[in-house]
mmCIF file of C-alpha atoms and ligand atoms in Angstrom:
data_model
loop_
_atom_site.group_PDB
_atom_site.id
_atom_site.type_symbol
_atom_site.label_atom_id
_atom_site.label_comp_id
_atom_site.label_asym_id
_atom_site.label_seq_id
_atom_site.Cartn_x
_atom_site.Cartn_y
_atom_site.Cartn_z
ATOM 1 C CA UNK Q 53 0.045 -0.115 0.053
ATOM 2 C CA UNK Q 54 1.197 3.449 -0.774
ATOM 3 C CA UNK Q 55 -0.121 6.977 -0.706
ATOM 4 C CA UNK Q 56 0.583 9.870 -3.117
ATOM 5 C CA UNK Q 57 0.733 13.357 -1.813
ATOM 6 C CA UNK Q 58 0.918 16.390 -3.922
ATOM 7 C CA UNK Q 59 1.481 19.829 -2.314
ATOM 8 C CA UNK Q 60 3.978 22.447 -0.965
ATOM 9 C CA UNK Q 61 7.489 21.797 0.350
ATOM 10 C CA UNK Q 62 8.662 24.932 1.825
ATOM 11 C CA UNK Q 63 11.004 26.951 4.021
ATOM 12 C CA UNK Q 64 9.126 28.653 6.860
ATOM 13 C CA UNK Q 65 10.019 31.374 9.237
ATOM 14 C CA UNK Q 66 8.144 30.752 12.444
ATOM 15 C CA UNK Q 67 7.553 33.117 15.445
ATOM 16 C CA UNK Q 68 5.674 31.559 18.393
ATOM 17 C CA UNK Q 69 5.570 33.061 22.013
ATOM 18 C CA UNK Q 70 8.226 30.539 23.100
ATOM 19 C CA UNK Q 71 10.326 29.646 20.069
ATOM 20 C CA UNK Q 72 11.254 31.081 16.847
ATOM 21 C CA UNK Q 73 13.418 30.081 13.741
ATOM 22 C CA UNK Q 74 13.966 31.002 10.156
ATOM 23 C CA UNK Q 75 14.283 28.746 7.062
ATOM 24 C CA UNK Q 76 12.986 25.646 8.643
ATOM 25 C CA UNK Q 77 11.627 22.768 6.552
ATOM 26 C CA UNK Q 78 7.813 23.124 6.140
ATOM 27 C CA UNK Q 79 4.920 23.004 3.597
ATOM 28 C CA UNK Q 80 1.811 20.984 3.643
ATOM 29 C CA UNK Q 81 3.223 17.937 1.787
ATOM 30 C CA UNK Q 82 6.162 17.872 4.161
ATOM 31 C CA UNK Q 83 3.921 17.556 7.254
ATOM 32 C CA UNK Q 84 1.634 15.218 5.627
ATOM 33 C CA UNK Q 85 4.364 12.896 4.451
ATOM 34 C CA UNK Q 86 6.134 12.630 7.756
ATOM 35 C CA UNK Q 87 2.864 11.791 9.486
ATOM 36 C CA UNK Q 88 1.584 9.408 7.051
ATOM 37 C CA UNK Q 89 4.867 7.615 6.916
ATOM 38 C CA UNK Q 90 4.133 6.029 10.269
ATOM 39 C CA UNK Q 91 1.532 3.795 8.469
ATOM 40 C CA UNK Q 92 2.393 3.327 4.848
ATOM 41 C CA UNK Q 93 4.857 4.140 2.084
ATOM 42 C CA UNK Q 94 4.505 7.881 0.894
ATOM 43 C CA UNK Q 95 5.187 9.201 -2.559
ATOM 44 C CA UNK Q 96 5.830 12.900 -2.742
ATOM 45 C CA UNK Q 97 5.221 15.046 -5.760
ATOM 46 C CA UNK Q 98 6.189 18.683 -5.228
ATOM 47 C CA UNK Q 99 8.706 21.287 -6.405
ATOM 48 C CA UNK Q 100 11.679 22.978 -4.650
ATOM 49 C CA UNK Q 101 14.406 25.461 -5.773
ATOM 50 C CA UNK Q 102 18.132 25.229 -5.884
ATOM 51 C CA UNK Q 103 18.347 26.245 -2.289
ATOM 52 C CA UNK Q 104 16.834 22.934 -1.024
ATOM 53 C CA UNK Q 105 19.655 20.886 0.240
ATOM 54 C CA UNK Q 106 20.576 17.208 1.213
ATOM 55 C CA UNK Q 107 20.080 18.387 4.899
ATOM 56 C CA UNK Q 108 16.257 18.776 4.097
ATOM 57 C CA UNK Q 109 16.137 15.632 2.121
ATOM 58 C CA UNK Q 110 17.650 13.693 4.941
ATOM 59 C CA UNK Q 111 14.557 14.399 7.048
ATOM 60 C CA UNK Q 112 12.550 12.176 4.732
ATOM 61 C CA UNK Q 113 15.253 9.592 4.085
ATOM 62 C CA UNK Q 114 14.719 8.240 7.630
ATOM 63 C CA UNK Q 115 11.247 7.347 6.762
ATOM 64 C CA UNK Q 116 9.444 5.316 3.926
ATOM 65 C CA UNK Q 117 9.105 8.503 1.882
ATOM 66 C CA UNK Q 118 9.953 8.395 -1.734
ATOM 67 C CA UNK Q 119 11.150 11.786 -3.050
ATOM 68 C CA UNK Q 120 11.716 10.807 -6.728
ATOM 69 C CA UNK Q 121 8.714 13.199 -7.587
ATOM 70 C CA UNK Q 122 10.284 16.051 -5.891
ATOM 71 C CA UNK Q 123 11.216 18.285 -8.807
ATOM 72 C CA UNK Q 124 14.145 20.805 -8.527
ATOM 73 C CA UNK Q 125 13.686 24.035 -10.510
ATOM 74 C CA UNK Q 126 15.861 27.019 -11.053
ATOM 75 C CA UNK Q 127 14.943 29.528 -8.552
ATOM 76 C CA UNK Q 128 13.908 29.622 -4.888
ATOM 77 C CA UNK Q 129 11.808 27.190 -2.836
ATOM 78 C CA UNK Q 130 8.480 28.427 -1.625
ATOM 79 C CA UNK Q 131 8.742 30.490 1.609
ATOM 80 C CA UNK Q 132 6.178 31.282 4.131
ATOM 81 C CA UNK Q 133 6.447 33.233 7.419
ATOM 82 C CA UNK Q 134 3.893 33.051 10.224
ATOM 83 C CA UNK Q 135 3.680 34.714 13.709
ATOM 84 C CA UNK Q 136 1.306 33.650 16.551
ATOM 85 C CA UNK Q 137 -0.481 35.569 19.196
ATOM 86 C CA UNK Q 138 0.641 35.013 22.859
ATOM 87 C CA UNK Q 139 -2.256 32.506 23.403
ATOM 88 C CA UNK Q 140 -1.553 30.787 20.135
ATOM 89 C CA UNK Q 141 -5.154 31.251 18.822
ATOM 90 C CA UNK Q 142 -4.359 33.945 16.152
ATOM 91 C CA UNK Q 143 -1.991 33.560 13.365
ATOM 92 C CA UNK Q 144 -0.659 36.250 11.087
ATOM 93 C CA UNK Q 145 0.990 35.432 7.804
ATOM 94 C CA UNK Q 146 4.050 37.613 7.624
ATOM 95 C CA UNK Q 147 4.892 36.886 3.931
ATOM 96 C CA UNK Q 148 4.413 34.355 1.202
ATOM 97 C CA UNK Q 149 7.096 34.061 -1.457
ATOM 98 C CA UNK Q 150 5.935 31.652 -4.143
ATOM 99 C CA UNK Q 151 9.287 31.160 -5.840
ATOM 100 C CA UNK Q 152 9.332 28.010 -8.028
ATOM 101 C CA UNK Q 153 5.898 27.041 -6.596
ATOM 102 C CA UNK Q 154 4.338 29.727 -8.850
ATOM 103 C CA UNK Q 155 5.110 27.541 -11.985
ATOM 104 C CA UNK Q 156 4.453 24.195 -10.287
ATOM 105 C CA UNK Q 157 2.821 21.785 -12.812
ATOM 106 C CA UNK Q 158 2.564 18.450 -10.919
ATOM 107 C CA UNK Q 159 4.103 15.530 -12.995
ATOM 108 C CA UNK Q 160 3.355 12.106 -11.614
ATOM 109 C CA UNK Q 161 6.163 9.803 -12.189
ATOM 110 C CA UNK Q 162 5.026 6.542 -13.826
ATOM 111 C CA UNK Q 163 5.890 4.507 -10.735
ATOM 112 C CA UNK Q 164 3.556 6.707 -8.601
ATOM 113 C CA UNK Q 165 0.508 6.544 -10.759
ATOM 114 C CA UNK Q 166 -0.740 3.282 -9.213
ATOM 115 C CA UNK Q 167 -0.499 4.630 -5.632
ATOM 116 C CA UNK Q 168 -3.586 3.157 -3.664
ATOM 117 C CA UNK Q 169 -4.503 6.397 -2.168
ATOM 118 C CA UNK Q 170 -4.080 9.995 -3.255
ATOM 119 C CA UNK Q 171 -4.099 13.257 -1.244
ATOM 120 C CA UNK Q 172 -4.294 16.504 -2.913
ATOM 121 C CA UNK Q 173 -2.894 19.147 -0.427
ATOM 122 C CA UNK Q 174 -3.814 22.738 -0.746
ATOM 123 C CA UNK Q 175 -2.916 23.837 -4.337
ATOM 124 C CA UNK Q 176 -4.867 25.455 -7.186
ATOM 125 C CA UNK Q 177 -7.973 23.188 -7.815
ATOM 126 C CA UNK Q 178 -7.031 22.937 -11.473
ATOM 127 C CA UNK Q 179 -3.689 21.476 -10.546
ATOM 128 C CA UNK Q 180 -5.537 19.068 -8.206
ATOM 129 C CA UNK Q 181 -7.828 18.007 -11.020
ATOM 130 C CA UNK Q 182 -4.847 17.599 -13.231
ATOM 131 C CA UNK Q 183 -3.225 15.109 -10.855
ATOM 132 C CA UNK Q 184 -6.542 13.166 -10.783
ATOM 133 C CA UNK Q 185 -6.163 12.679 -14.480
ATOM 134 C CA UNK Q 186 -2.573 11.263 -14.190
ATOM 135 C CA UNK Q 187 -3.384 8.614 -11.537
ATOM 136 C CA UNK Q 188 -4.818 5.131 -12.222
ATOM 137 C CA UNK Q 189 -7.940 4.473 -10.191
ATOM 138 C CA UNK Q 190 -6.805 5.063 -6.677
ATOM 139 C CA UNK Q 191 -8.818 3.191 -4.024
ATOM 140 C CA UNK Q 192 -9.519 6.589 -2.239
ATOM 141 C CA UNK Q 193 -8.787 10.168 -2.892
ATOM 142 C CA UNK Q 194 -8.753 13.112 -0.440
ATOM 143 C CA UNK Q 195 -8.171 16.768 -0.765
ATOM 144 C CA UNK Q 196 -7.649 20.100 1.252
ATOM 145 C CA UNK Q 197 -8.338 23.520 0.040
ATOM 146 C CA UNK Q 198 -8.261 27.094 1.516
ATOM 147 C CA UNK Q 199 -10.259 30.384 1.579
ATOM 148 C CA UNK Q 200 -8.263 31.777 -1.339
ATOM 149 C CA UNK Q 201 -9.482 29.161 -3.784
ATOM 150 C CA UNK Q 202 -12.966 29.207 -2.424
ATOM 151 C CA UNK Q 203 -13.157 32.939 -3.204
ATOM 152 C CA UNK Q 204 -11.230 33.151 -6.344
ATOM 153 C CA UNK Q 205 -11.763 29.860 -8.262
ATOM 154 C CA UNK Q 206 -15.180 28.505 -7.184
ATOM 155 C CA UNK Q 207 -15.907 26.863 -10.616
ATOM 156 C CA UNK Q 208 -12.539 24.970 -10.572
ATOM 157 C CA UNK Q 209 -13.034 23.984 -7.011
ATOM 158 C CA UNK Q 210 -16.610 22.662 -7.804
ATOM 159 C CA UNK Q 211 -15.200 20.367 -10.508
ATOM 160 C CA UNK Q 212 -12.403 19.158 -8.187
ATOM 161 C CA UNK Q 213 -14.913 18.439 -5.443
ATOM 162 C CA UNK Q 214 -16.830 16.169 -7.825
ATOM 163 C CA UNK Q 215 -13.896 13.918 -8.409
ATOM 164 C CA UNK Q 216 -12.752 13.200 -4.788
ATOM 165 C CA UNK Q 217 -14.002 10.940 -1.988
ATOM 166 C CA UNK Q 218 -12.781 12.843 1.230
ATOM 167 C CA UNK Q 219 -12.572 16.566 1.864
ATOM 168 C CA UNK Q 220 -10.425 17.594 4.850
ATOM 169 C CA UNK Q 221 -10.899 21.322 5.665
ATOM 170 C CA UNK Q 222 -11.262 23.535 8.774
ATOM 171 C CA UNK Q 223 -14.479 24.889 10.138
ATOM 172 C CA UNK Q 224 -14.046 28.284 8.768
ATOM 173 C CA UNK Q 225 -13.448 26.958 5.212
ATOM 174 C CA UNK Q 226 -16.462 24.620 5.587
ATOM 175 C CA UNK Q 227 -18.791 27.622 6.612
ATOM 176 C CA UNK Q 228 -17.281 29.710 3.641
ATOM 177 C CA UNK Q 229 -17.604 26.868 1.034
ATOM 178 C CA UNK Q 230 -21.111 26.006 2.089
ATOM 179 C CA UNK Q 231 -22.327 29.651 2.656
ATOM 180 C CA UNK Q 232 -23.751 28.400 5.870
ATOM 181 C CA UNK Q 233 -22.755 28.996 9.518
ATOM 182 C CA UNK Q 234 -24.247 25.860 10.992
ATOM 183 C CA UNK Q 235 -21.563 23.145 10.595
ATOM 184 C CA UNK Q 236 -24.134 20.261 10.421
ATOM 185 C CA UNK Q 237 -26.087 22.002 7.611
ATOM 186 C CA UNK Q 238 -22.880 23.092 5.959
ATOM 187 C CA UNK Q 239 -21.698 19.471 6.035
ATOM 188 C CA UNK Q 240 -24.723 18.096 4.061
ATOM 189 C CA UNK Q 241 -24.397 21.083 1.622
ATOM 190 C CA UNK Q 242 -20.651 20.238 0.969
ATOM 191 C CA UNK Q 243 -21.341 16.522 0.766
ATOM 192 C CA UNK Q 244 -23.817 17.180 -1.934
ATOM 193 C CA UNK Q 245 -21.014 18.854 -3.992
ATOM 194 C CA UNK Q 246 -19.147 15.559 -4.260
ATOM 195 C CA UNK Q 247 -17.172 14.272 -1.393
ATOM 196 C CA UNK Q 248 -18.948 11.368 0.365
ATOM 197 C CA UNK Q 249 -16.748 11.890 3.442
ATOM 198 C CA UNK Q 250 -16.303 15.289 5.000
ATOM 199 C CA UNK Q 251 -13.802 15.863 7.803
ATOM 200 C CA UNK Q 252 -13.890 19.202 9.517
ATOM 201 C CA UNK Q 253 -10.826 20.264 11.600
ATOM 202 C CA UNK Q 254 -11.659 22.592 14.616
ATOM 203 C CA UNK Q 255 -8.184 23.165 15.863
ATOM 204 C CA UNK Q 256 -8.106 22.704 19.619
ATOM 205 C CA UNK Q 257 -11.640 21.752 19.696
ATOM 206 C CA UNK Q 258 -11.122 18.522 17.790
ATOM 207 C CA UNK Q 259 -12.582 16.968 14.616
ATOM 208 C CA UNK Q 260 -16.152 16.387 13.133
ATOM 209 C CA UNK Q 261 -16.645 13.731 10.486
ATOM 210 C CA UNK Q 262 -19.801 13.396 8.259
ATOM 211 C CA UNK Q 263 -20.554 10.379 6.039
ATOM 212 C CA UNK Q 264 -23.604 8.853 4.605
ATOM 213 C CA UNK Q 265 -25.297 7.668 7.869
ATOM 214 C CA UNK Q 266 -22.319 8.446 10.116
ATOM 215 C CA UNK Q 267 -21.455 11.292 12.254
ATOM 216 C CA UNK Q 268 -18.391 11.177 14.457
ATOM 217 C CA UNK Q 269 -16.847 13.953 16.868
ATOM 218 C CA UNK Q 270 -13.738 13.820 18.967
ATOM 219 C CA UNK Q 271 -11.857 16.352 20.991
ATOM 220 C CA UNK Q 272 -8.175 17.260 20.353
ATOM 221 C CA UNK Q 273 -5.766 15.576 22.681
ATOM 222 C CA UNK Q 274 -5.219 17.737 25.803
ATOM 223 C CA UNK Q 275 -1.657 18.978 25.931
ATOM 224 C CA UNK Q 276 0.200 20.716 28.687
ATOM 225 C CA UNK Q 277 2.679 22.214 26.179
ATOM 226 C CA UNK Q 278 1.809 23.687 22.845
ATOM 227 C CA UNK Q 279 4.673 25.243 21.043
ATOM 228 C CA UNK Q 280 3.690 25.777 17.407
ATOM 229 C CA UNK Q 281 0.470 24.982 15.693
ATOM 230 C CA UNK Q 282 1.928 25.220 12.158
ATOM 231 C CA UNK Q 283 1.220 22.125 10.147
ATOM 232 C CA UNK Q 284 -1.168 20.582 12.625
ATOM 233 C CA UNK Q 285 -3.875 20.215 9.955
ATOM 234 C CA UNK Q 286 -1.555 18.683 7.461
ATOM 235 C CA UNK Q 287 -0.297 16.270 10.084
ATOM 236 C CA UNK Q 288 -3.847 15.442 10.924
ATOM 237 C CA UNK Q 289 -4.546 14.602 7.160
ATOM 238 C CA UNK Q 290 -1.264 12.538 6.993
ATOM 239 C CA UNK Q 291 -2.166 10.395 9.988
ATOM 240 C CA UNK Q 292 -5.671 10.053 8.784
ATOM 241 C CA UNK Q 293 -5.004 9.106 5.135
ATOM 242 C CA UNK Q 294 -1.920 7.138 6.041
ATOM 243 C CA UNK Q 295 -3.919 4.927 8.478
ATOM 244 C CA UNK Q 296 -6.615 4.460 5.763
ATOM 245 C CA UNK Q 297 -3.916 3.440 3.238
ATOM 246 C CA UNK Q 298 -2.879 0.654 5.608
ATOM 247 C CA UNK Q 299 -6.415 -0.795 6.114
ATOM 248 C CA UNK Q 300 -8.414 -2.823 3.505
ATOM 249 C CA UNK Q 301 -11.858 -1.803 4.733
ATOM 250 C CA UNK Q 302 -12.902 1.840 4.811
ATOM 251 C CA UNK Q 303 -16.034 1.316 6.919
ATOM 252 C CA UNK Q 304 -17.225 3.758 9.578
ATOM 253 C CA UNK Q 305 -15.233 2.113 12.297
ATOM 254 C CA UNK Q 306 -11.885 2.247 10.394
ATOM 255 C CA UNK Q 307 -12.635 5.863 9.571
ATOM 256 C CA UNK Q 308 -13.206 6.629 13.183
ATOM 257 C CA UNK Q 309 -9.818 5.057 14.112
ATOM 258 C CA UNK Q 310 -8.217 7.064 11.181
ATOM 259 C CA UNK Q 311 -9.532 10.272 12.724
ATOM 260 C CA UNK Q 312 -8.016 9.455 16.077
ATOM 261 C CA UNK Q 313 -4.635 8.548 14.525
ATOM 262 C CA UNK Q 314 -4.855 11.818 12.562
ATOM 263 C CA UNK Q 315 -5.508 13.568 15.862
ATOM 264 C CA UNK Q 316 -2.646 11.823 17.457
ATOM 265 C CA UNK Q 317 -0.269 13.082 14.714
ATOM 266 C CA UNK Q 318 -1.725 16.574 14.928
ATOM 267 C CA UNK Q 319 -1.115 16.693 18.674
ATOM 268 C CA UNK Q 320 2.517 15.617 18.358
ATOM 269 C CA UNK Q 321 3.211 18.130 15.644
ATOM 270 C CA UNK Q 322 2.335 21.141 17.903
ATOM 271 C CA UNK Q 323 4.615 20.078 20.668
ATOM 272 C CA UNK Q 324 7.617 21.706 19.062
ATOM 273 C CA UNK Q 325 8.653 24.167 16.462
ATOM 274 C CA UNK Q 326 8.019 23.136 12.742
ATOM 275 C CA UNK Q 327 8.613 19.538 12.082
ATOM 276 C CA UNK Q 328 10.985 19.070 14.970
ATOM 277 C CA UNK Q 329 8.705 16.777 16.989
ATOM 278 C CA UNK Q 330 7.493 14.656 14.050
ATOM 279 C CA UNK Q 331 11.168 14.100 13.314
ATOM 280 C CA UNK Q 332 11.972 12.525 16.510
ATOM 281 C CA UNK Q 333 8.618 10.687 16.937
ATOM 282 C CA UNK Q 334 8.558 6.959 17.230
ATOM 283 C CA UNK Q 335 5.811 4.489 16.197
ATOM 284 C CA UNK Q 336 5.571 3.303 19.832
ATOM 285 C CA UNK Q 337 4.710 6.853 20.918
ATOM 286 C CA UNK Q 338 1.982 7.105 18.161
ATOM 287 C CA UNK Q 339 0.373 3.853 19.403
ATOM 288 C CA UNK Q 340 0.765 4.793 22.987
ATOM 289 C CA UNK Q 341 -1.090 8.105 22.523
ATOM 290 C CA UNK Q 342 -3.842 6.262 20.477
ATOM 291 C CA UNK Q 343 -4.502 4.110 23.497
ATOM 292 C CA UNK Q 344 -4.527 7.237 25.815
ATOM 293 C CA UNK Q 345 -7.006 8.770 23.456
ATOM 294 C CA UNK Q 346 -9.212 5.732 23.779
ATOM 295 C CA UNK Q 347 -9.071 5.975 27.551
ATOM 296 C CA UNK Q 348 -9.727 9.715 27.493
ATOM 297 C CA UNK Q 349 -12.847 9.530 25.462
ATOM 298 C CA UNK Q 350 -14.300 6.265 26.912
ATOM 299 C CA UNK Q 351 -17.433 6.788 28.928
ATOM 300 C CA UNK Q 352 -19.230 3.449 28.383
ATOM 301 C CA UNK Q 353 -16.957 0.595 29.352
ATOM 302 C CA UNK Q 354 -15.739 1.667 32.911
HETATM 303 P P1 AMP D 614 -1.071 24.799 8.222
HETATM 304 O O1 AMP D 614 -0.589 25.332 9.569
HETATM 305 O O2 AMP D 614 -1.862 23.707 8.124
HETATM 306 O O3 AMP D 614 -1.752 26.088 7.536
HETATM 307 O O4 AMP D 614 0.223 24.563 7.228
HETATM 308 C C1 AMP D 614 1.298 25.403 7.384
HETATM 309 C C2 AMP D 614 2.236 25.015 6.114
HETATM 310 O O5 AMP D 614 1.544 25.399 4.876
HETATM 311 C C3 AMP D 614 3.500 25.817 6.307
HETATM 312 O O6 AMP D 614 4.525 24.976 6.257
HETATM 313 C C4 AMP D 614 3.630 26.596 4.964
HETATM 314 O O7 AMP D 614 4.856 26.525 4.279
HETATM 315 C C5 AMP D 614 2.360 26.053 4.047
HETATM 316 N N1 AMP D 614 1.754 27.054 3.230
HETATM 317 C C6 AMP D 614 1.373 28.315 3.695
HETATM 318 N N2 AMP D 614 0.717 29.018 2.788
HETATM 319 C C7 AMP D 614 0.602 28.075 1.744
HETATM 320 C C8 AMP D 614 -0.001 28.141 0.428
HETATM 321 N N3 AMP D 614 -0.596 29.294 0.020
HETATM 322 N N4 AMP D 614 -0.078 27.170 -0.421
HETATM 323 C C9 AMP D 614 0.611 26.076 0.059
HETATM 324 N N5 AMP D 614 1.281 25.883 1.269
HETATM 325 C C10 AMP D 614 1.265 26.864 2.155
#
């Protein structure tokens, strides 16, 4: 089993109340790949500039992550800067420098086309659709998007939504996409646009999942120390989709388990700056926290 992810690989400047750093490895596809790699082989398709070095590649080398779809173009890698408020609830984007990401045209290498699962991280919906045309009947396809595409490319986004199974977005995006404040109504509205499974991320409040007859809600794992929320959503998506890649069945029970594994990866991600915590995370820790999650939310079997 393997999963293909297409999205950004970046250098981030991060400023949080307790830590800060410049030029650290980031990007949606990075967080996704590191998180999914605890469950399955991950194939990455992304673009970087000539400033991307072996030091960054080594982070992936320690995991079952195939970077043969990571294209190097003349120019600079995508750069993004973010700063958080003292209580970490607000984030200000300091700058976005597209660099080579501006001319990104995902080319899926032949040996990636049969990946069992596909995840289209947050890129232009036309590029997401283009990826769908290059892959061969994946078992499951998931996607993310953002307010920028909801506002500026609604028609392209509508076409993309028709071609995927799972949409993973945050609550603000769900409300905006549906034009509806109530999340339950917003969910049925969005599901009628295409994706049969909708996963709504609600930051520190947890996750909601809507499927045909199924609704599932979970909290986020309570942590004493939160350092940096960057990439939590992408890590959630990586854990969620990675776990699904590893399982034959995709029934409601397995999807619930996947949501908890996604939440586990998201919770580890925020414990340190950038990808630091994910880099030193072990499989045992992942499964331990999954068990703690079970105990935390169990109210029926005590
Ligand atoms: P998140 O915290 O889930 O929003 O993800 C943060 C990551 O997304 C950072 O590592 C950024 O490099 C990356 N990022 C920020 N803006 C964009 C964008 N417009 N397109 C793709 N990736 C982005």
